[in-house]
Tab-separated table of C-alpha atoms and ligand atoms in Angstrom:
chain	number	residue	atom	x	y	z
A	964	UNK	CA	49.971	2.804	5.781
A	965	UNK	CA	47.564	3.259	2.610
A	966	UNK	CA	49.753	1.140	0.844
A	967	UNK	CA	46.842	-1.278	-0.559
A	968	UNK	CA	44.130	-0.540	-3.011
A	969	UNK	CA	41.521	-1.608	-0.433
A	970	UNK	CA	42.848	0.884	2.036
A	971	UNK	CA	42.932	3.775	-0.413
A	972	UNK	CA	39.200	2.410	-1.463
A	973	UNK	CA	38.193	2.791	2.142
A	974	UNK	CA	39.557	6.494	2.010
A	975	UNK	CA	36.921	6.953	-0.930
A	976	UNK	CA	34.255	5.748	1.323
A	977	UNK	CA	34.603	8.286	3.752
A	978	UNK	CA	32.139	11.197	3.723
A	979	UNK	CA	33.121	14.514	2.857
A	980	UNK	CA	33.816	16.180	6.534
A	981	UNK	CA	35.851	13.483	7.683
A	982	UNK	CA	37.735	12.844	4.480
A	983	UNK	CA	38.769	16.989	4.337
A	984	UNK	CA	40.018	17.134	7.803
A	985	UNK	CA	41.915	14.019	7.558
A	986	UNK	CA	43.870	15.525	4.241
A	987	UNK	CA	44.051	19.076	6.210
A	988	UNK	CA	45.723	17.359	9.110
A	989	UNK	CA	48.205	15.318	7.066
A	990	UNK	CA	48.784	18.566	4.786
A	991	UNK	CA	49.596	20.479	8.073
A	992	UNK	CA	51.687	18.186	9.325
A	993	UNK	CA	53.993	17.103	6.543
A	994	UNK	CA	53.824	20.527	4.598
A	995	UNK	CA	52.635	23.693	6.460
A	996	UNK	CA	50.597	26.490	4.851
A	997	UNK	CA	52.737	27.258	1.961
A	998	UNK	CA	51.773	27.206	-1.726
A	999	UNK	CA	54.269	26.971	-4.196
A	1000	UNK	CA	54.235	28.774	-7.747
A	1001	UNK	CA	55.355	27.520	-11.172
A	1002	UNK	CA	55.144	29.933	-14.027
A	1003	UNK	CA	54.226	27.724	-16.724
A	1004	UNK	CA	54.843	28.820	-20.755
A	1005	UNK	CA	52.884	26.644	-23.334
A	1006	UNK	CA	55.541	27.156	-25.764
A	1007	UNK	CA	53.903	25.209	-28.838
A	1008	UNK	CA	50.446	23.787	-29.429
A	1009	UNK	CA	51.845	21.535	-32.781
A	1010	UNK	CA	50.527	17.866	-31.817
A	1011	UNK	CA	50.825	14.458	-33.533
A	1012	UNK	CA	48.900	12.643	-31.066
A	1013	UNK	CA	45.141	11.973	-31.225
A	1014	UNK	CA	44.165	12.015	-27.326
A	1015	UNK	CA	40.289	11.620	-27.537
A	1016	UNK	CA	39.683	14.191	-25.085
A	1017	UNK	CA	42.332	17.187	-25.731
A	1018	UNK	CA	41.447	20.028	-28.056
A	1019	UNK	CA	44.718	20.574	-29.621
A	1020	UNK	CA	44.588	17.072	-30.850
A	1021	UNK	CA	46.156	16.298	-34.599
A	1022	UNK	CA	42.817	15.430	-35.129
A	1023	UNK	CA	41.678	19.014	-34.992
A	1024	UNK	CA	42.232	20.819	-38.000
A	1025	UNK	CA	40.282	23.846	-36.594
A	1026	UNK	CA	42.926	25.529	-34.630
A	1027	UNK	CA	45.889	27.671	-35.499
A	1028	UNK	CA	49.578	26.121	-34.668
A	1029	UNK	CA	52.173	28.106	-33.213
A	1030	UNK	CA	55.484	27.702	-31.627
A	1031	UNK	CA	57.252	30.318	-30.006
A	1032	UNK	CA	60.843	31.106	-30.926
A	1033	UNK	CA	63.858	30.567	-28.195
A	1034	UNK	CA	64.045	34.218	-27.444
A	1035	UNK	CA	60.150	34.379	-27.000
A	1036	UNK	CA	60.341	31.448	-24.706
A	1037	UNK	CA	63.618	33.115	-22.858
A	1038	UNK	CA	61.703	36.692	-22.496
A	1039	UNK	CA	58.763	34.815	-20.867
A	1040	UNK	CA	61.070	33.088	-18.488
A	1041	UNK	CA	63.021	36.817	-17.739
A	1042	UNK	CA	59.105	37.505	-16.804
A	1043	UNK	CA	58.424	34.840	-14.762
A	1044	UNK	CA	61.737	35.628	-12.800
A	1045	UNK	CA	61.055	39.203	-12.482
A	1046	UNK	CA	57.847	38.089	-10.313
A	1047	UNK	CA	59.911	36.206	-8.076
A	1048	UNK	CA	58.692	32.931	-9.015
A	1049	UNK	CA	61.421	30.038	-9.139
A	1050	UNK	CA	60.304	27.348	-11.311
A	1051	UNK	CA	59.355	27.619	-14.841
A	1052	UNK	CA	57.260	24.698	-16.465
A	1053	UNK	CA	57.947	24.482	-20.271
A	1054	UNK	CA	55.085	22.556	-21.581
A	1055	UNK	CA	53.837	21.789	-25.303
A	1056	UNK	CA	51.876	19.230	-27.594
A	1057	UNK	CA	53.568	16.163	-28.312
A	1058	UNK	CA	55.523	16.110	-31.511
A	1059	UNK	CA	58.210	14.082	-33.123
A	1060	UNK	CA	59.067	17.750	-35.018
A	1061	UNK	CA	60.182	19.081	-31.793
A	1062	UNK	CA	63.856	19.759	-31.831
A	1063	UNK	CA	65.589	18.204	-28.795
A	1064	UNK	CA	68.704	20.203	-29.128
A	1065	UNK	CA	66.772	23.587	-29.444
A	1066	UNK	CA	64.937	22.642	-26.075
A	1067	UNK	CA	68.372	21.584	-24.130
A	1068	UNK	CA	69.778	24.942	-25.142
A	1069	UNK	CA	66.735	26.563	-23.641
A	1070	UNK	CA	67.116	24.577	-20.865
A	1071	UNK	CA	70.975	25.606	-20.235
A	1072	UNK	CA	70.286	29.234	-21.006
A	1073	UNK	CA	67.346	29.193	-18.268
A	1074	UNK	CA	70.048	27.586	-16.021
A	1075	UNK	CA	72.916	29.821	-16.668
A	1076	UNK	CA	70.774	33.121	-15.939
A	1077	UNK	CA	68.640	32.028	-13.544
A	1078	UNK	CA	68.273	30.575	-9.744
A	1079	UNK	CA	65.289	28.477	-11.121
A	1080	UNK	CA	63.675	24.823	-11.728
A	1081	UNK	CA	63.147	23.926	-14.830
A	1082	UNK	CA	60.163	21.713	-15.461
A	1083	UNK	CA	59.435	19.919	-18.917
A	1084	UNK	CA	55.873	18.157	-20.141
A	1085	UNK	CA	56.203	17.891	-23.672
A	1086	UNK	CA	54.936	13.722	-23.597
A	1087	UNK	CA	56.728	10.491	-24.097
A	1088	UNK	CA	60.246	10.530	-25.774
A	1089	UNK	CA	63.151	8.226	-25.676
A	1090	UNK	CA	65.636	7.663	-22.497
A	1091	UNK	CA	67.865	9.305	-24.640
A	1092	UNK	CA	66.334	12.387	-25.039
A	1093	UNK	CA	64.947	12.585	-21.218
A	1094	UNK	CA	68.758	12.109	-20.376
A	1095	UNK	CA	69.725	15.176	-22.837
A	1096	UNK	CA	67.342	17.325	-21.232
A	1097	UNK	CA	68.279	16.064	-17.357
A	1098	UNK	CA	72.159	16.957	-18.534
A	1099	UNK	CA	70.821	20.231	-19.680
A	1100	UNK	CA	69.874	20.865	-16.416
A	1101	UNK	CA	65.998	20.284	-16.437
A	1102	UNK	CA	65.123	19.370	-12.655
A	1103	UNK	CA	61.515	17.803	-13.139
A	1104	UNK	CA	59.290	16.390	-15.552
A	1105	UNK	CA	55.519	16.443	-15.926
A	1106	UNK	CA	53.695	13.613	-17.825
A	1107	UNK	CA	50.289	12.412	-16.694
A	1108	UNK	CA	49.368	8.884	-16.837
A	1109	UNK	CA	45.549	10.328	-17.158
A	1110	UNK	CA	44.151	6.691	-16.114
A	1111	UNK	CA	46.050	3.422	-15.311
A	1112	UNK	CA	42.845	1.512	-16.651
A	1113	UNK	CA	44.198	-0.324	-19.558
A	1114	UNK	CA	40.872	-0.451	-21.663
A	1115	UNK	CA	40.188	3.219	-20.898
A	1116	UNK	CA	43.736	3.916	-21.638
A	1117	UNK	CA	43.458	2.372	-24.930
A	1118	UNK	CA	40.146	3.766	-25.904
A	1119	UNK	CA	41.498	7.594	-25.092
A	1120	UNK	CA	44.665	7.195	-26.945
A	1121	UNK	CA	44.858	5.696	-30.619
A	1122	UNK	CA	48.229	4.657	-31.474
A	1123	UNK	CA	49.597	4.976	-27.880
A	1124	UNK	CA	50.250	2.473	-25.395
A	1125	UNK	CA	49.870	2.661	-21.734
A	1126	UNK	CA	53.177	0.543	-21.309
A	1127	UNK	CA	55.300	2.919	-23.216
A	1128	UNK	CA	53.876	5.827	-20.659
A	1129	UNK	CA	55.012	3.645	-17.691
A	1130	UNK	CA	58.385	3.252	-19.375
A	1131	UNK	CA	58.634	6.774	-20.053
A	1132	UNK	CA	57.505	7.713	-16.165
A	1133	UNK	CA	60.275	4.909	-15.060
A	1134	UNK	CA	62.876	6.542	-17.230
A	1135	UNK	CA	62.169	9.687	-15.723
A	1136	UNK	CA	62.569	8.633	-12.024
A	1137	UNK	CA	65.261	6.578	-12.862
A	1138	UNK	CA	67.294	9.915	-14.420
A	1139	UNK	CA	66.637	11.792	-11.163
A	1140	UNK	CA	63.893	13.966	-12.462
A	1141	UNK	CA	61.474	14.634	-9.914
A	1142	UNK	CA	58.785	13.338	-11.657
A	1143	UNK	CA	55.154	14.306	-11.866
A	1144	UNK	CA	51.911	12.220	-13.221
A	1145	UNK	CA	48.226	12.704	-12.511
A	1146	UNK	CA	44.853	11.540	-13.548
A	1147	UNK	CA	42.084	13.065	-15.540
A	1148	UNK	CA	38.922	12.534	-13.431
A	1149	UNK	CA	35.366	11.857	-14.915
A	1150	UNK	CA	36.707	9.824	-17.967
A	1151	UNK	CA	34.059	7.605	-19.654
A	1152	UNK	CA	33.766	4.374	-17.969
A	1153	UNK	CA	36.183	5.358	-14.997
A	1154	UNK	CA	34.979	4.220	-11.598
A	1155	UNK	CA	36.283	5.212	-7.977
A	1156	UNK	CA	38.088	1.612	-8.037
A	1157	UNK	CA	40.009	2.999	-11.100
A	1158	UNK	CA	40.978	6.213	-9.362
A	1159	UNK	CA	41.909	4.209	-6.042
A	1160	UNK	CA	44.233	2.168	-8.353
A	1161	UNK	CA	45.834	5.146	-9.961
A	1162	UNK	CA	46.693	6.748	-6.714
A	1163	UNK	CA	48.254	3.376	-5.397
A	1164	UNK	CA	50.497	3.310	-8.840
A	1165	UNK	CA	51.657	6.810	-8.495
A	1166	UNK	CA	52.232	5.813	-4.641
A	1167	UNK	CA	54.105	2.854	-5.595
A	1168	UNK	CA	56.176	4.617	-8.207
A	1169	UNK	CA	56.973	7.307	-5.553
A	1170	UNK	CA	56.175	10.277	-7.937
A	1171	UNK	CA	57.023	13.761	-6.548
A	1172	UNK	CA	53.982	15.604	-8.085
A	1173	UNK	CA	50.376	14.651	-8.890
A	1174	UNK	CA	48.041	16.892	-11.157
A	1175	UNK	CA	44.480	15.978	-10.707
A	1176	UNK	CA	42.070	17.711	-12.617
A	1177	UNK	CA	38.610	17.237	-14.262
A	1178	UNK	CA	37.760	16.279	-17.702
A	1179	UNK	CA	36.192	18.909	-19.831
A	1180	UNK	CA	34.760	18.013	-22.759
A	1181	UNK	CA	36.039	20.264	-25.665
A	1182	UNK	CA	33.931	20.847	-28.966
A	1183	UNK	CA	36.287	19.573	-31.630
A	1184	UNK	CA	36.878	16.197	-30.134
A	1185	UNK	CA	35.150	12.974	-30.262
A	1186	UNK	CA	34.239	13.284	-26.502
A	1187	UNK	CA	32.490	16.516	-27.118
A	1188	UNK	CA	28.730	15.188	-25.705
A	1189	UNK	CA	30.684	12.898	-22.763
A	1190	UNK	CA	29.688	14.280	-19.601
A	1191	UNK	CA	32.555	16.763	-17.193
A	1192	UNK	CA	34.091	15.208	-14.452
A	1193	UNK	CA	32.440	16.002	-11.326
A	1194	UNK	CA	34.399	18.569	-9.076
A	1195	UNK	CA	33.296	16.912	-5.780
A	1196	UNK	CA	35.353	13.710	-6.844
A	1197	UNK	CA	38.138	15.737	-8.121
A	1198	UNK	CA	38.611	17.441	-4.309
A	1199	UNK	CA	38.086	14.181	-2.859
A	1200	UNK	CA	40.675	12.409	-5.344
A	1201	UNK	CA	43.376	15.291	-4.219
A	1202	UNK	CA	42.498	14.546	-0.667
A	1203	UNK	CA	42.982	10.983	-0.782
A	1204	UNK	CA	46.189	11.533	-2.821
A	1205	UNK	CA	47.429	13.999	-0.078
A	1206	UNK	CA	46.569	11.227	2.815
A	1207	UNK	CA	48.209	8.380	1.095
A	1208	UNK	CA	51.232	10.234	-0.377
A	1209	UNK	CA	51.882	12.978	2.495
A	1210	UNK	CA	54.595	15.347	1.000
A	1211	UNK	CA	53.705	14.964	-2.859
A	1212	UNK	CA	53.389	18.529	-4.412
A	1213	UNK	CA	49.970	18.626	-6.135
A	1214	UNK	CA	48.703	21.658	-7.955
A	1215	UNK	CA	45.156	23.419	-7.708
A	1216	UNK	CA	44.930	22.962	-11.892
A	1217	UNK	CA	44.094	25.223	-14.140
A	1218	UNK	CA	41.512	22.687	-15.221
A	1219	UNK	CA	39.843	22.896	-11.892
A	1220	UNK	CA	39.831	26.976	-11.783
A	1221	UNK	CA	37.729	26.636	-15.464
A	1222	UNK	CA	34.542	25.489	-14.364
A	1223	UNK	CA	31.215	27.259	-13.600
A	1224	UNK	CA	33.579	28.994	-10.710
A	1225	UNK	CA	37.098	29.015	-9.870
A	1226	UNK	CA	37.640	26.012	-7.593
A	1227	UNK	CA	41.221	26.376	-7.007
A	1228	UNK	CA	40.633	27.697	-3.659
A	1229	UNK	CA	38.462	24.733	-2.531
A	1230	UNK	CA	41.604	22.366	-4.369
A	1231	UNK	CA	44.043	24.249	-1.814
A	1232	UNK	CA	41.854	23.371	1.085
A	1233	UNK	CA	41.240	19.886	0.103
A	1234	UNK	CA	44.893	19.178	-0.049
A	1235	UNK	CA	46.722	21.091	-2.865
A	1236	UNK	CA	49.745	23.068	-2.192
A	1237	UNK	CA	51.078	24.348	-5.271
A	1238	UNK	CA	49.667	27.056	-8.137
A	1239	UNK	CA	50.510	27.674	-11.785
A	1240	UNK	CA	50.367	31.042	-13.293
A	1241	UNK	CA	50.085	31.443	-16.683
A	1242	UNK	CA	53.068	33.343	-18.552
A	1243	UNK	CA	52.054	32.168	-21.977
A	1244	UNK	CA	52.262	35.415	-24.230
A	1245	UNK	CA	49.056	36.702	-25.886
A	1246	UNK	CA	47.868	36.042	-28.632
A	1247	UNK	CA	49.111	32.052	-28.043
A	1248	UNK	CA	47.896	31.820	-24.986
A	1249	UNK	CA	44.379	31.818	-26.356
A	1250	UNK	CA	45.387	29.193	-29.078
A	1251	UNK	CA	46.805	26.331	-26.622
A	1252	UNK	CA	43.313	25.200	-26.660
A	1253	UNK	CA	43.155	21.912	-24.538
A	1254	UNK	CA	39.898	22.521	-22.821
A	1255	UNK	CA	37.154	25.091	-23.527
A	1256	UNK	CA	36.750	27.750	-20.721
A	1257	UNK	CA	40.153	28.141	-19.647
A	1258	UNK	CA	40.939	30.769	-17.300
A	1259	UNK	CA	42.337	33.967	-17.896
A	1260	UNK	CA	43.189	33.323	-21.659
A	1261	UNK	CA	42.291	37.019	-22.835
A	1262	UNK	CA	44.602	38.292	-19.919
A	1263	UNK	CA	48.412	39.681	-20.691
A	1264	UNK	CA	50.892	36.888	-19.756
A	1265	UNK	CA	51.855	36.967	-16.018
A	1266	UNK	CA	48.134	38.916	-15.024
A	1267	UNK	CA	47.586	36.051	-13.185
A	1268	UNK	CA	50.659	36.312	-10.770
A	1269	UNK	CA	49.082	39.288	-8.998
A	1270	UNK	CA	46.041	36.925	-8.014
A	1271	UNK	CA	47.952	34.228	-6.496
A	1272	UNK	CA	48.388	35.853	-3.041
A	1273	UNK	CA	44.949	36.560	-2.831
A	1274	UNK	CA	43.808	33.110	-3.762
A	1275	UNK	CA	46.015	31.322	-1.345
A	1276	UNK	CA	44.709	33.828	1.298
A	1277	UNK	CA	41.387	32.672	0.853
A	1278	UNK	CA	42.105	29.486	1.472
A	1279	UNK	CA	44.159	30.372	4.736
A	1280	UNK	CA	46.898	29.912	3.350
A	1281	UNK	CA	50.218	32.032	2.237
A	1282	UNK	CA	52.507	31.644	-0.808
A	1283	UNK	CA	55.937	30.406	-0.363
A	1284	UNK	CA	58.534	31.905	-2.437
A	1285	UNK	CA	61.057	29.128	-2.465
A	1286	UNK	CA	61.622	26.604	-5.126
A	1287	UNK	CA	59.259	24.055	-4.088
A	1288	UNK	CA	61.409	20.988	-4.230
A	1289	UNK	CA	59.280	17.749	-2.852
A	1290	UNK	CA	59.681	17.868	0.910
A	1291	UNK	CA	61.845	14.729	2.241
A	1292	UNK	CA	59.915	12.047	4.276
A	1293	UNK	CA	61.179	9.036	6.070
A	1294	UNK	CA	59.346	5.968	4.947
A	1295	UNK	CA	58.777	5.070	8.397
A	1296	UNK	CA	57.095	8.234	9.645
A	1297	UNK	CA	53.738	7.217	8.843
B	2205	SAH	N1	51.717	17.064	-24.710
B	2205	SAH	C1	51.932	16.770	-22.831
B	2205	SAH	C2	51.216	18.138	-22.446
B	2205	SAH	C3	49.700	17.943	-22.190
B	2205	SAH	S1	48.432	19.114	-21.938
B	2205	SAH	C4	51.798	15.652	-22.626
B	2205	SAH	O1	51.478	14.720	-23.363
B	2205	SAH	O2	52.154	15.492	-21.253
B	2205	SAH	C5	48.526	19.029	-20.288
B	2205	SAH	C6	47.553	18.018	-19.591
B	2205	SAH	O3	46.151	18.509	-20.027
B	2205	SAH	C7	47.319	16.858	-19.964
B	2205	SAH	O4	47.864	15.787	-19.315
B	2205	SAH	C8	45.670	16.546	-19.849
B	2205	SAH	O5	45.514	15.612	-18.278
B	2205	SAH	C9	44.907	17.751	-19.747
B	2205	SAH	N2	44.169	17.655	-20.592
B	2205	SAH	C10	44.140	17.666	-21.896
B	2205	SAH	N3	42.819	17.722	-22.244
B	2205	SAH	C11	42.012	18.030	-21.307
B	2205	SAH	C12	40.263	17.946	-21.423
B	2205	SAH	N4	39.185	17.838	-22.240
B	2205	SAH	N5	39.941	18.235	-19.969
B	2205	SAH	C13	40.775	18.241	-18.940
B	2205	SAH	N6	42.057	18.416	-18.939
B	2205	SAH	C14	42.751	17.832	-20.138
């Protein structure tokens, strides 16, 4: 069910109350009330890419660049472990200058010291590099496709190719990573059919995690005057993704927490089941400036960990302290 583009488009035609009820029913049936936590460390904002929406693009000379040392990363990981969180996400800009051995060593040291899942999110790399990190113990990888529409993709990503991004995602799946992708909602020119096609691609690819967030225009980018993504459409996209993909893990993204108000509780109600408290140490946290208005960037690292119970409770849910691997689902279960 919901395998075809037409069926997914039809879900987008449902009125809010019906869509919310269907998504909520699916979430309850397949996942229950638990919300998983992932502590994120943004270990570097150095980037070679020029994505038109992103504030840490190589084309933005206005920001100070940083790169945490191995010991700084491991200290932040200890902090996450001390908060009883069992996943760390290591994220950065995408750069050829990233030392793959350095990251492999960190992954191994984390796996040796903690009972923790490690998620990597550092962009497009070769099969060999992804394998090196998998062999070092990495469990999951996040690489959003951002949009599967070839024209929109090409317009936003100079010097990059949609085919290579898909190659990366397929390599990651083949290497046995729990693989995460996702869409930016509200990109200029993006239609409902485009978003439905993104969800079909995610479902066909059987990804374990999907991150859906609003596009938020950043002052120092070519898209500074573009309109921000509509929060209602983000919530509807989360709901449709839940209904189609059932057990997939979906964060209430920081971006959806960074609009005029924090909509992460709404995202949980519409089908999300993951929260990602930020453990990037100050002052670096402020320099990972991918979009403006990012939540809690002046708070010390890990301050958000305490807010998570509250946020989940606001959506009638509870924090699950487990690792939060993707729940299994038999293909014929519906
Ligand atoms: N370099 C890594 C991590 C990128 S930052 C990679 O390429 O995967 C993580 C996510 O931030 C991106 O996938 C993108 O979806 C999101 N992002 C970037 N700029 C944004 C903006 N202006 N508004 C909302 N989200 C944005």
